[in-house]
PDB file of C-alpha atoms in Angstrom:
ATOM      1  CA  UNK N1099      -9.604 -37.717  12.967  1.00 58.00           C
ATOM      2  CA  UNK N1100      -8.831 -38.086   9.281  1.00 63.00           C
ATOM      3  CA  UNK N1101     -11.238 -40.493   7.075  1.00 65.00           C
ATOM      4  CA  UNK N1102     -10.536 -41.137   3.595  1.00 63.00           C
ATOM      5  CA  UNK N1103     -11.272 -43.416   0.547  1.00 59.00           C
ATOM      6  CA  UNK N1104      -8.416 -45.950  -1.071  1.00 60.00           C
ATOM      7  CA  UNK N1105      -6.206 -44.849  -3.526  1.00 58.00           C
ATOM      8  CA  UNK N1106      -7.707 -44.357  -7.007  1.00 52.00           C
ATOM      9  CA  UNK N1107      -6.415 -46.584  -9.705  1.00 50.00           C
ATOM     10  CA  UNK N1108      -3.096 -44.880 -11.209  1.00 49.00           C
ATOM     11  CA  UNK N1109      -3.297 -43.463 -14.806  1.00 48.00           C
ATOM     12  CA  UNK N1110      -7.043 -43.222 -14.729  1.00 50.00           C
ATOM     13  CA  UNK N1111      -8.937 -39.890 -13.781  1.00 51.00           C
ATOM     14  CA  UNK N1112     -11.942 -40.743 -11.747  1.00 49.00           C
ATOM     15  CA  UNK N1113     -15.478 -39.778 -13.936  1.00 63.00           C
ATOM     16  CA  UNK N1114     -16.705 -37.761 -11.316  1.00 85.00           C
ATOM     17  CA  UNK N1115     -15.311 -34.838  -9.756  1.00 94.00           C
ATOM     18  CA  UNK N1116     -13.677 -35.853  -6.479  1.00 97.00           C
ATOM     19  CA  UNK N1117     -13.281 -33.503  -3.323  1.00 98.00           C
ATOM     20  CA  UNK N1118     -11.546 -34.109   0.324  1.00 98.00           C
ATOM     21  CA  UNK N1119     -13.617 -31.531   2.758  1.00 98.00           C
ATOM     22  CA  UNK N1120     -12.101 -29.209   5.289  1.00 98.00           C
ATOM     23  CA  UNK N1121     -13.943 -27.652   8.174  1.00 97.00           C
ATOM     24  CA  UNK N1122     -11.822 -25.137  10.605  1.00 96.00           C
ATOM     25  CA  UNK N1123     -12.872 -22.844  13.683  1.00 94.00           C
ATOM     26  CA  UNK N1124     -10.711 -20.936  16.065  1.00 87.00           C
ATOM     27  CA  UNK N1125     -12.200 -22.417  18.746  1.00 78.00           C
ATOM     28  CA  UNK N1126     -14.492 -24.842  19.422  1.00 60.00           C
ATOM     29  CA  UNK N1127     -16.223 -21.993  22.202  1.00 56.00           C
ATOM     30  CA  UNK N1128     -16.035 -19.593  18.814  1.00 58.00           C
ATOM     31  CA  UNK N1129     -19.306 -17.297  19.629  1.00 53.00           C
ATOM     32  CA  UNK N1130     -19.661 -16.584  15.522  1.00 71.00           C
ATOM     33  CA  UNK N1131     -19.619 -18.632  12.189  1.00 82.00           C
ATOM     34  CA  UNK N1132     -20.516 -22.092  11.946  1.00 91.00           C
ATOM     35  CA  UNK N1133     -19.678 -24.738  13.790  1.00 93.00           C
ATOM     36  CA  UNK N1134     -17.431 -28.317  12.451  1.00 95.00           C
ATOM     37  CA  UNK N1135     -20.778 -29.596  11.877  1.00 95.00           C
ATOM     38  CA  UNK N1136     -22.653 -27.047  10.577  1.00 95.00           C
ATOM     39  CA  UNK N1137     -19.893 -26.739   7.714  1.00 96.00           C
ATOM     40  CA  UNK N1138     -19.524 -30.720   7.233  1.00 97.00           C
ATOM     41  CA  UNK N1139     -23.527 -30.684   6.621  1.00 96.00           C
ATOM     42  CA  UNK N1140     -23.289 -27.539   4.226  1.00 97.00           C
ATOM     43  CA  UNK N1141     -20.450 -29.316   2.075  1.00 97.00           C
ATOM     44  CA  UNK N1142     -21.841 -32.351   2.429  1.00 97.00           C
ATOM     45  CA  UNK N1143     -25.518 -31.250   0.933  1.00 97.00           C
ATOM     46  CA  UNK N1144     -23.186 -29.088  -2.077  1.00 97.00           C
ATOM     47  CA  UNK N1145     -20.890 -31.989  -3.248  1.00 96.00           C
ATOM     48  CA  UNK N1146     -24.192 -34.416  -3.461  1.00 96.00           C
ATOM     49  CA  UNK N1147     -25.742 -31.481  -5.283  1.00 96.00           C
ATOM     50  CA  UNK N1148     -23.069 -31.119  -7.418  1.00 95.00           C
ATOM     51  CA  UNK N1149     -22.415 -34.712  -8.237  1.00 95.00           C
ATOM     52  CA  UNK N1150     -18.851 -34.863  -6.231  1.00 96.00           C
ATOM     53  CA  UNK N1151     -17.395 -38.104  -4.752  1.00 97.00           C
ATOM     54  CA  UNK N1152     -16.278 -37.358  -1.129  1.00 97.00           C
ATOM     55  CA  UNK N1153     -12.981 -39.263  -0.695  1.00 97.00           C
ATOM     56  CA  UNK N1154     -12.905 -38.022   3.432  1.00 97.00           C
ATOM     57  CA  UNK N1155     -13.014 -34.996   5.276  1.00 97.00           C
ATOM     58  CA  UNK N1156     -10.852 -33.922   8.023  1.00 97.00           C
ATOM     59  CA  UNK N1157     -10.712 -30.554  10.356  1.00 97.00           C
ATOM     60  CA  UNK N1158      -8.870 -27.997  12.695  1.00 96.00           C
ATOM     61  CA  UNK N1159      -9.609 -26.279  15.964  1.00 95.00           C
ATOM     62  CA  UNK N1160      -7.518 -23.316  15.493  1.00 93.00           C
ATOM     63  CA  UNK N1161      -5.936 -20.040  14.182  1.00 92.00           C
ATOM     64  CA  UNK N1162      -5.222 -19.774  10.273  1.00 93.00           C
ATOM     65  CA  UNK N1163      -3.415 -16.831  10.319  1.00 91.00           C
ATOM     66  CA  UNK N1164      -0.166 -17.211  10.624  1.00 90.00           C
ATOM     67  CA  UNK N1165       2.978 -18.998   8.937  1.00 90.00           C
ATOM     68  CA  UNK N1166       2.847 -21.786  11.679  1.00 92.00           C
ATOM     69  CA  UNK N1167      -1.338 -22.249  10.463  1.00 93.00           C
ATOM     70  CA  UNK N1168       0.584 -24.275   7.755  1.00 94.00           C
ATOM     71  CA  UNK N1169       1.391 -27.402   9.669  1.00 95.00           C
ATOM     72  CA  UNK N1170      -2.179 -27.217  10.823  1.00 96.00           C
ATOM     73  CA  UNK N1171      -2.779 -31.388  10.547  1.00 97.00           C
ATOM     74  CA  UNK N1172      -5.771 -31.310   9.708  1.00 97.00           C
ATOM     75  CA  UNK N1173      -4.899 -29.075   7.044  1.00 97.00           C
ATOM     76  CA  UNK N1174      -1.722 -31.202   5.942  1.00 97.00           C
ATOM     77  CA  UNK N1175      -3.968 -34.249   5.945  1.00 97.00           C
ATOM     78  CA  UNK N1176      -6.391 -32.877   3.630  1.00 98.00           C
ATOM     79  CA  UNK N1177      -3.314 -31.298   1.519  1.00 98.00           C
ATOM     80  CA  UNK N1178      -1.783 -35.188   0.949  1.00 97.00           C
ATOM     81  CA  UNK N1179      -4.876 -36.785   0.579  1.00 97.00           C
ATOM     82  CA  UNK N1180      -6.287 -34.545  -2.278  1.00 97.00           C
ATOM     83  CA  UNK N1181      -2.858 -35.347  -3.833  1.00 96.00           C
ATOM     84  CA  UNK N1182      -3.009 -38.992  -3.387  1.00 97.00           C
ATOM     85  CA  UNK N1183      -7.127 -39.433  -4.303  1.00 96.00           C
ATOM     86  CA  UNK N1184      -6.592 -36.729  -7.000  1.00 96.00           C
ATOM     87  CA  UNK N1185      -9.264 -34.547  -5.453  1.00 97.00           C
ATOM     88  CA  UNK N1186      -9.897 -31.221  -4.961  1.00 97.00           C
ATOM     89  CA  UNK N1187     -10.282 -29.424  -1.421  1.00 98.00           C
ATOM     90  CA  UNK N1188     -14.184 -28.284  -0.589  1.00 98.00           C
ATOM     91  CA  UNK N1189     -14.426 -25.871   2.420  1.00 98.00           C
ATOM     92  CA  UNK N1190     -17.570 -23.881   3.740  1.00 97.00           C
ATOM     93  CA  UNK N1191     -15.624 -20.662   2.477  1.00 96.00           C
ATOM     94  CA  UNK N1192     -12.141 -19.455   1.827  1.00 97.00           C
ATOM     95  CA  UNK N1193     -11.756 -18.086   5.163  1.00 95.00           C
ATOM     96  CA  UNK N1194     -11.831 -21.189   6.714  1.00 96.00           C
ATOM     97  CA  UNK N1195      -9.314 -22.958   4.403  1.00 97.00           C
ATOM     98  CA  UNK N1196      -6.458 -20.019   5.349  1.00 96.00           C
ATOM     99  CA  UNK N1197      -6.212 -16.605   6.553  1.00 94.00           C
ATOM    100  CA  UNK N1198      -2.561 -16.604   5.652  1.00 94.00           C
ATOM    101  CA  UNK N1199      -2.268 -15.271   1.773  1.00 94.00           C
ATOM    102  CA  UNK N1200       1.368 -17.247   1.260  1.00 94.00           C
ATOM    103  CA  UNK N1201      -0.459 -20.482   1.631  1.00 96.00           C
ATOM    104  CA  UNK N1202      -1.958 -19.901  -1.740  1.00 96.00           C
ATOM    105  CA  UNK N1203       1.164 -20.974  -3.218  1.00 94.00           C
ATOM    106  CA  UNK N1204       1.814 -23.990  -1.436  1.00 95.00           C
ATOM    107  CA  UNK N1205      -1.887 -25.222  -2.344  1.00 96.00           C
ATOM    108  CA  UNK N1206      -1.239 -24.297  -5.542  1.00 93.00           C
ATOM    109  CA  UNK N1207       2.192 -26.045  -5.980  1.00 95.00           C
ATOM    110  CA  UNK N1208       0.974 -29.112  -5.084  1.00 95.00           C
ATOM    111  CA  UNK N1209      -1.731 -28.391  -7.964  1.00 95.00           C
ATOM    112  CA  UNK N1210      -4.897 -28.642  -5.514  1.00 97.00           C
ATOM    113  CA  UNK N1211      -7.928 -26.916  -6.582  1.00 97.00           C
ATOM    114  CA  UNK N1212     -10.441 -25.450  -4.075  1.00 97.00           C
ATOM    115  CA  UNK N1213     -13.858 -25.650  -4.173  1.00 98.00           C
ATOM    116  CA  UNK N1214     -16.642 -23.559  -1.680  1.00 97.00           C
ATOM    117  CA  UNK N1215     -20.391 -24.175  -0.412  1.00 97.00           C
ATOM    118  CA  UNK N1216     -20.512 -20.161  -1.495  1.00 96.00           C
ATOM    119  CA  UNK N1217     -18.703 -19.871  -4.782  1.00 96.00           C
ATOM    120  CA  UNK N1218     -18.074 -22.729  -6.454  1.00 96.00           C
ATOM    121  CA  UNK N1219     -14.697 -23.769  -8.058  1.00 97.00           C
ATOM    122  CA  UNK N1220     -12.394 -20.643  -6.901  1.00 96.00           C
ATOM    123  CA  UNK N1221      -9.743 -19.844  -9.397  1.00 95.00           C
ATOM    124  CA  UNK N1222      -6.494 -18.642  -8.317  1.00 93.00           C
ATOM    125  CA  UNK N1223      -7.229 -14.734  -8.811  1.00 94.00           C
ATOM    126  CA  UNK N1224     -10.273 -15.402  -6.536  1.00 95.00           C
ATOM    127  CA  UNK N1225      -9.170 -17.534  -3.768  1.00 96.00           C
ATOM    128  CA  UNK N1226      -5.782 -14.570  -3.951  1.00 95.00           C
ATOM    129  CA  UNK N1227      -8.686 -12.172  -3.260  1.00 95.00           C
ATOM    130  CA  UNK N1228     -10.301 -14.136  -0.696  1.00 95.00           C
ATOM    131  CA  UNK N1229      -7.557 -14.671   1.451  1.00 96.00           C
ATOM    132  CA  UNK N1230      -6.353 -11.040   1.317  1.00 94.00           C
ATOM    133  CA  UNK N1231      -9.438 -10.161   2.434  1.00 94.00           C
ATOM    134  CA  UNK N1232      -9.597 -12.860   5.138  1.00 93.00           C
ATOM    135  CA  UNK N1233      -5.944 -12.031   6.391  1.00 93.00           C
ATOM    136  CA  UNK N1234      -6.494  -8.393   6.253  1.00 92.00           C
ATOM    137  CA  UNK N1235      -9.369  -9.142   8.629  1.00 90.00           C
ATOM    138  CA  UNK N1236      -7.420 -10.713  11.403  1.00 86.00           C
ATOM    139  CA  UNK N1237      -5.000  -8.251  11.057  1.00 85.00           C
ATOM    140  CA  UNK N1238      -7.083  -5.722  12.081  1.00 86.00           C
ATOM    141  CA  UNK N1239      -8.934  -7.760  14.849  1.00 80.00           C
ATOM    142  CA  UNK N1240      -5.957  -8.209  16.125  1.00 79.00           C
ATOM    143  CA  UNK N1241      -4.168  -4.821  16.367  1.00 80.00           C
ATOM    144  CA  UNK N1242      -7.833  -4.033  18.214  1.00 76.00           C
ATOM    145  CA  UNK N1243      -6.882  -6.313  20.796  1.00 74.00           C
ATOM    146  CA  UNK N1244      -3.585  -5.228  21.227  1.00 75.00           C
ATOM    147  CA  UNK N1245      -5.258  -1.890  21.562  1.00 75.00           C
ATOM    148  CA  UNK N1246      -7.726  -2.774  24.061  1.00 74.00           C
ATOM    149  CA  UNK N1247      -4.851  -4.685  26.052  1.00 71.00           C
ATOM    150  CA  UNK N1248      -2.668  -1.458  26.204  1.00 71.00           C
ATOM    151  CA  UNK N1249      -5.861   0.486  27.491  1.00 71.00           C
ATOM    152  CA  UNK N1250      -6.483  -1.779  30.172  1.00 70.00           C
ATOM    153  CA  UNK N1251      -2.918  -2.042  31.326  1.00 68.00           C
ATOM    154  CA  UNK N1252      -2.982   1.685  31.618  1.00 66.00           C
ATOM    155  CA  UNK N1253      -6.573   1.300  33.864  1.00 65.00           C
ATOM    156  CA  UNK N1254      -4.735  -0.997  36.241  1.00 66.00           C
ATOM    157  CA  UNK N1255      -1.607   0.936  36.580  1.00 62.00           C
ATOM    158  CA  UNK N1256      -1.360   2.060  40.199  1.00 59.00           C
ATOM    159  CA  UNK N1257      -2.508   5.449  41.123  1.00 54.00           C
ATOM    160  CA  UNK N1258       0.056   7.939  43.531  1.00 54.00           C
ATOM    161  CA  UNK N1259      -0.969   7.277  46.997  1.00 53.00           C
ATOM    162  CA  UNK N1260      -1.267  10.342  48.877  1.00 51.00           C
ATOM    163  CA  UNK N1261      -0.194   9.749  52.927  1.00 58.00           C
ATOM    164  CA  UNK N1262      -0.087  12.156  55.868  1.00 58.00           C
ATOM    165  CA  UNK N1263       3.602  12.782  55.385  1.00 58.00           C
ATOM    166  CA  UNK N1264       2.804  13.643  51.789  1.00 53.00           C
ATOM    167  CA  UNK N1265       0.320  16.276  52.644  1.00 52.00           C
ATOM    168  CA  UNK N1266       2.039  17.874  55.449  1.00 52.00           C
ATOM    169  CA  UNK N1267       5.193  18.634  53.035  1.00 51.00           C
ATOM    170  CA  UNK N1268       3.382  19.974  50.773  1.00 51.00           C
ATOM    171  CA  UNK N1269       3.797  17.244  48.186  1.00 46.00           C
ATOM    172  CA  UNK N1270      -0.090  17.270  47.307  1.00 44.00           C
ATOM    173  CA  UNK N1271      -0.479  20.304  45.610  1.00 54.00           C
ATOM    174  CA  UNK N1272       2.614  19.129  43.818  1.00 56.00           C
ATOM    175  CA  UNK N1273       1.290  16.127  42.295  1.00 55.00           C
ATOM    176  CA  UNK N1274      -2.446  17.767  41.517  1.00 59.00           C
ATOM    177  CA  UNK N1275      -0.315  20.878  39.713  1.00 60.00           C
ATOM    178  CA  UNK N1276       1.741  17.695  37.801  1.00 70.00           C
ATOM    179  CA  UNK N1277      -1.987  15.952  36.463  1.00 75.00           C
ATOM    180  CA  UNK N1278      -3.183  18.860  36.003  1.00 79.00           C
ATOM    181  CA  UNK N1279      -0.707  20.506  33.834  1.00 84.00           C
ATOM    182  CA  UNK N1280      -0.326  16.424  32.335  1.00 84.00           C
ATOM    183  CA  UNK N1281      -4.294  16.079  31.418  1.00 85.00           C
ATOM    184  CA  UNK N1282      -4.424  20.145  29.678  1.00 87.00           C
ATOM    185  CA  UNK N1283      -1.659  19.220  27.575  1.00 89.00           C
ATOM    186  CA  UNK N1284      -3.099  15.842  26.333  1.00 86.00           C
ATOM    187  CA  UNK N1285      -6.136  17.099  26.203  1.00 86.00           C
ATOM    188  CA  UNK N1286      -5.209  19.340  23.430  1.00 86.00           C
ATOM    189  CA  UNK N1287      -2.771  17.451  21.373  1.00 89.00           C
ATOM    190  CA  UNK N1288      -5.102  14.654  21.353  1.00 85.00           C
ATOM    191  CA  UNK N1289      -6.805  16.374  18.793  1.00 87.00           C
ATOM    192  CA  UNK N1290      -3.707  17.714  16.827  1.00 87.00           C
ATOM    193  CA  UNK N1291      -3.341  15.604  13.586  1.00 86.00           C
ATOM    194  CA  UNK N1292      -0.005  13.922  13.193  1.00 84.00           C
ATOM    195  CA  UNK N1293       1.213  14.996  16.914  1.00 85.00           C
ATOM    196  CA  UNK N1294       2.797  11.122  17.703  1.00 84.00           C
ATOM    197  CA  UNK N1295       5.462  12.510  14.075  1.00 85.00           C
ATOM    198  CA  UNK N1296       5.898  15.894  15.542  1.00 90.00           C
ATOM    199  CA  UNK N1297       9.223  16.911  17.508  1.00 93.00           C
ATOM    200  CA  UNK N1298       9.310  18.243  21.327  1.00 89.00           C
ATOM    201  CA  UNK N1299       9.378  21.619  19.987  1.00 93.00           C
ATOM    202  CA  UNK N1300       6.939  21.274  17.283  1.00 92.00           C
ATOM    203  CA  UNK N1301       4.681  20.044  20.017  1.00 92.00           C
ATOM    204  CA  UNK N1302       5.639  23.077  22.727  1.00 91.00           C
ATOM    205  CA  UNK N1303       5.097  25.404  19.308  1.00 91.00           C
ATOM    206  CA  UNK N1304       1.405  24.061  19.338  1.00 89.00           C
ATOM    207  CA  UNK N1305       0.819  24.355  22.984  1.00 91.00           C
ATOM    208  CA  UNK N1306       1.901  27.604  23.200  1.00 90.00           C
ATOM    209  CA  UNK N1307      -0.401  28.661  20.244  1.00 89.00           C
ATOM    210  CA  UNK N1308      -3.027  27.397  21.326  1.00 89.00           C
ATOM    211  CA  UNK N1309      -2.350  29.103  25.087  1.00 90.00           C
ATOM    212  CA  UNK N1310      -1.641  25.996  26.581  1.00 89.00           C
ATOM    213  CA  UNK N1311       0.063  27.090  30.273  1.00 88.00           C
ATOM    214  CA  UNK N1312       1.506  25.167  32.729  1.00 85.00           C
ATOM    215  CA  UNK N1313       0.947  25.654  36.555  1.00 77.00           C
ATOM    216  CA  UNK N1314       4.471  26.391  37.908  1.00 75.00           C
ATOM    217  CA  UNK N1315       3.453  26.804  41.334  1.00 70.00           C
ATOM    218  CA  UNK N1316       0.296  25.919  43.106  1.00 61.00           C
ATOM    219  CA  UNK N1317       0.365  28.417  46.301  1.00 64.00           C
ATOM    220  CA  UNK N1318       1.223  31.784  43.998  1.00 69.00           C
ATOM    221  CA  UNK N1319      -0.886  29.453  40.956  1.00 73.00           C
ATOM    222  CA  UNK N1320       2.473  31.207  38.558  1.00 80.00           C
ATOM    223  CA  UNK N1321       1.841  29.974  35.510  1.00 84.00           C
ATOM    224  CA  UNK N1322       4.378  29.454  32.156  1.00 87.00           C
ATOM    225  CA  UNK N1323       4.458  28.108  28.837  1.00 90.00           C
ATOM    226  CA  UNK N1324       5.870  24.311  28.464  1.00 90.00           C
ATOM    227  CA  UNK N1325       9.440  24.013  27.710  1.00 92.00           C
ATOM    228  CA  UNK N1326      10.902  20.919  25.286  1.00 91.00           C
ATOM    229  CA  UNK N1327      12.692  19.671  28.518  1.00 92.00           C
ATOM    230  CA  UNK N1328       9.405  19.883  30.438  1.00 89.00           C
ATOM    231  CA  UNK N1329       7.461  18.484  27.936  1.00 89.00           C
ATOM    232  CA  UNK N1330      10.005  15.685  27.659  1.00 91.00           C
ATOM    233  CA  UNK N1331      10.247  14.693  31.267  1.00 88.00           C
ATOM    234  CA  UNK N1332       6.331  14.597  30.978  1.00 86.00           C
ATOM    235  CA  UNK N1333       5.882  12.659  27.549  1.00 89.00           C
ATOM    236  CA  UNK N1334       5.212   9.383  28.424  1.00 88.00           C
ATOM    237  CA  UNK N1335       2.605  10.212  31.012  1.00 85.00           C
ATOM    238  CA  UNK N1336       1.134  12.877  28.303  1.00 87.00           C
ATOM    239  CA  UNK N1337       0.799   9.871  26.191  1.00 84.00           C
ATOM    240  CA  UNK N1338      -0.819   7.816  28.280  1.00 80.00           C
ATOM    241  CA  UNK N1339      -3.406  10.339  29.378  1.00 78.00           C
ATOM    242  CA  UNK N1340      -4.013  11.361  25.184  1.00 79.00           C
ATOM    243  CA  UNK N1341      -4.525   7.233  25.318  1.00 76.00           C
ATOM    244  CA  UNK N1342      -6.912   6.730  27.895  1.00 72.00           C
ATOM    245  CA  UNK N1343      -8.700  10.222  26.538  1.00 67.00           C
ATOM    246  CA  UNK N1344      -9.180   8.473  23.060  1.00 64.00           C
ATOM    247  CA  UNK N1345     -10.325   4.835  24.093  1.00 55.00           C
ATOM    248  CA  UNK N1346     -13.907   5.901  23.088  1.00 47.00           C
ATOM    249  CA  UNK N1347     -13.042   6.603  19.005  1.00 46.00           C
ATOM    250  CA  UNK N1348     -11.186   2.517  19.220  1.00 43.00           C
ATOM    251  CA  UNK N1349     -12.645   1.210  16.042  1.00 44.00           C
ATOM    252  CA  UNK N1350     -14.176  -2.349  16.831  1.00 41.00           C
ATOM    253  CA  UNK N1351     -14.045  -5.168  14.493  1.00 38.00           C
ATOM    254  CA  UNK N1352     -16.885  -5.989  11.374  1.00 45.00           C
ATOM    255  CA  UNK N1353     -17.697  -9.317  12.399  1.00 39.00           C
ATOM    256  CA  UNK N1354     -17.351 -12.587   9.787  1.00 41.00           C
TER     257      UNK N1354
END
């Protein structure tokens, strides 16, 4: 809930330096940062240090980082306000005012200044900086989970089941010869650099440089080099393996 002073008297500039404060988290479960109250206290404690009027204060419980973080309403409340008292917004830190860089420009259209508990008054080359840095943060947080999703849908795909009628015809050995053939290929382009950009061929090329067979037959164990058209049939299962194979280099995210 929003809580705000009256409007200041028009054509008159207040004598001291008035700010509307912000506080933001994800979540209210968030496991890092502070908390709504732990920010209110550390404005709080920085505008009476500073000699600022606080004309209200207002706050979010979610994501900034994204176009729709815009129509936040806490956000929009503190946006109007600061207009109307002529005030400035004070936030814990940048990153908790936006992690969307385009919403620079609509705070500073509406000629709002920020303020922060850690810098001060943040110019516009700073709070550019800030944000960039914030967004770019997200960003990669959340490729990681996308990532990390992938991996795990790969864990719970369904293995081949392997039933009496598939052993007795022989269709086993078949499907051993296929992984087998499946995790010596991805085992070695996993560490070729740039092998997602290569061609079939270019990837067949390095196989068969590298003396990279393929069991043909697992009774007479004939073996072959890969062909594009085998290699193609195999791909996405190649892929998948060369995935699961390179779960453990995942970067993990700096935390805030």
């Amino acid at each position: 809930m929003s809580h705000t002073s009256p409007e200041a008297p028009k054509n008159s500039r207040p004598s001291r330096r008035r700010v509307f404060l912000y506080a933001r988290v994800s979540s209210i479960a968030q496991s890092h940062g502070p908390s709504i109250e732990e920010q209110f206290i550390a404005m709080t404690k920085f505008a009476r240090r500073n000699k600022m009027d606080v004309v209200g204060h207002d706050m979010d419980e979610e994501s900034a980082h994204s176009p729709r973080s815009e129509s936040r309403p806490g956000f929009q409340q503190a946006l109007r306000e600061a207009q109307r008292l002529d005030a400035a917004i004070l936030v814990f830190n940048v990153s908790r005012l936006t992690r969307w860089l385009p919403t620079v420009e609509l705070i500073r259209s509406r000629r709002i200044r920020v303020y922060s508990v850690d810098i001060g008054y943040v110019k516009r080359e700073r709070l550019l900086s800030e944000v960039a840095m914030a967004q770019a943060e997200s960003d990669h947080k959340s490729q990681a989970r996308k990532a990390l999703k992938a991996i795990g849908d790969l864990r719970r795909k369904p293995r081949t089941t392997l039933t009496d009628d598939l052993r007795r015809t022989g269709i086993t050995n078949n499907v051993l010869r296929s992984d087998d053939n499946i995790r010596a290929a991805a085992r070695h382009l996993a560490t070729v650099p740039g092998v997602e950009h290569m061609t079939h061929q270019q990837r067949v090329d390095v196989l068969a440089a590298a003396g990279i067979l393929r069991l043909k037959n697992s009774k007479t164990f004939k073996t072959g080099q890969w062909t594009r058209e085998a290699l193609r049939k195999r791909w996405v299962e190649i892929e998948d393996e060369m995935t699961l194979l390179l779960e453990d280099d995942l970067p993990g995210s700096p935390l805030p």
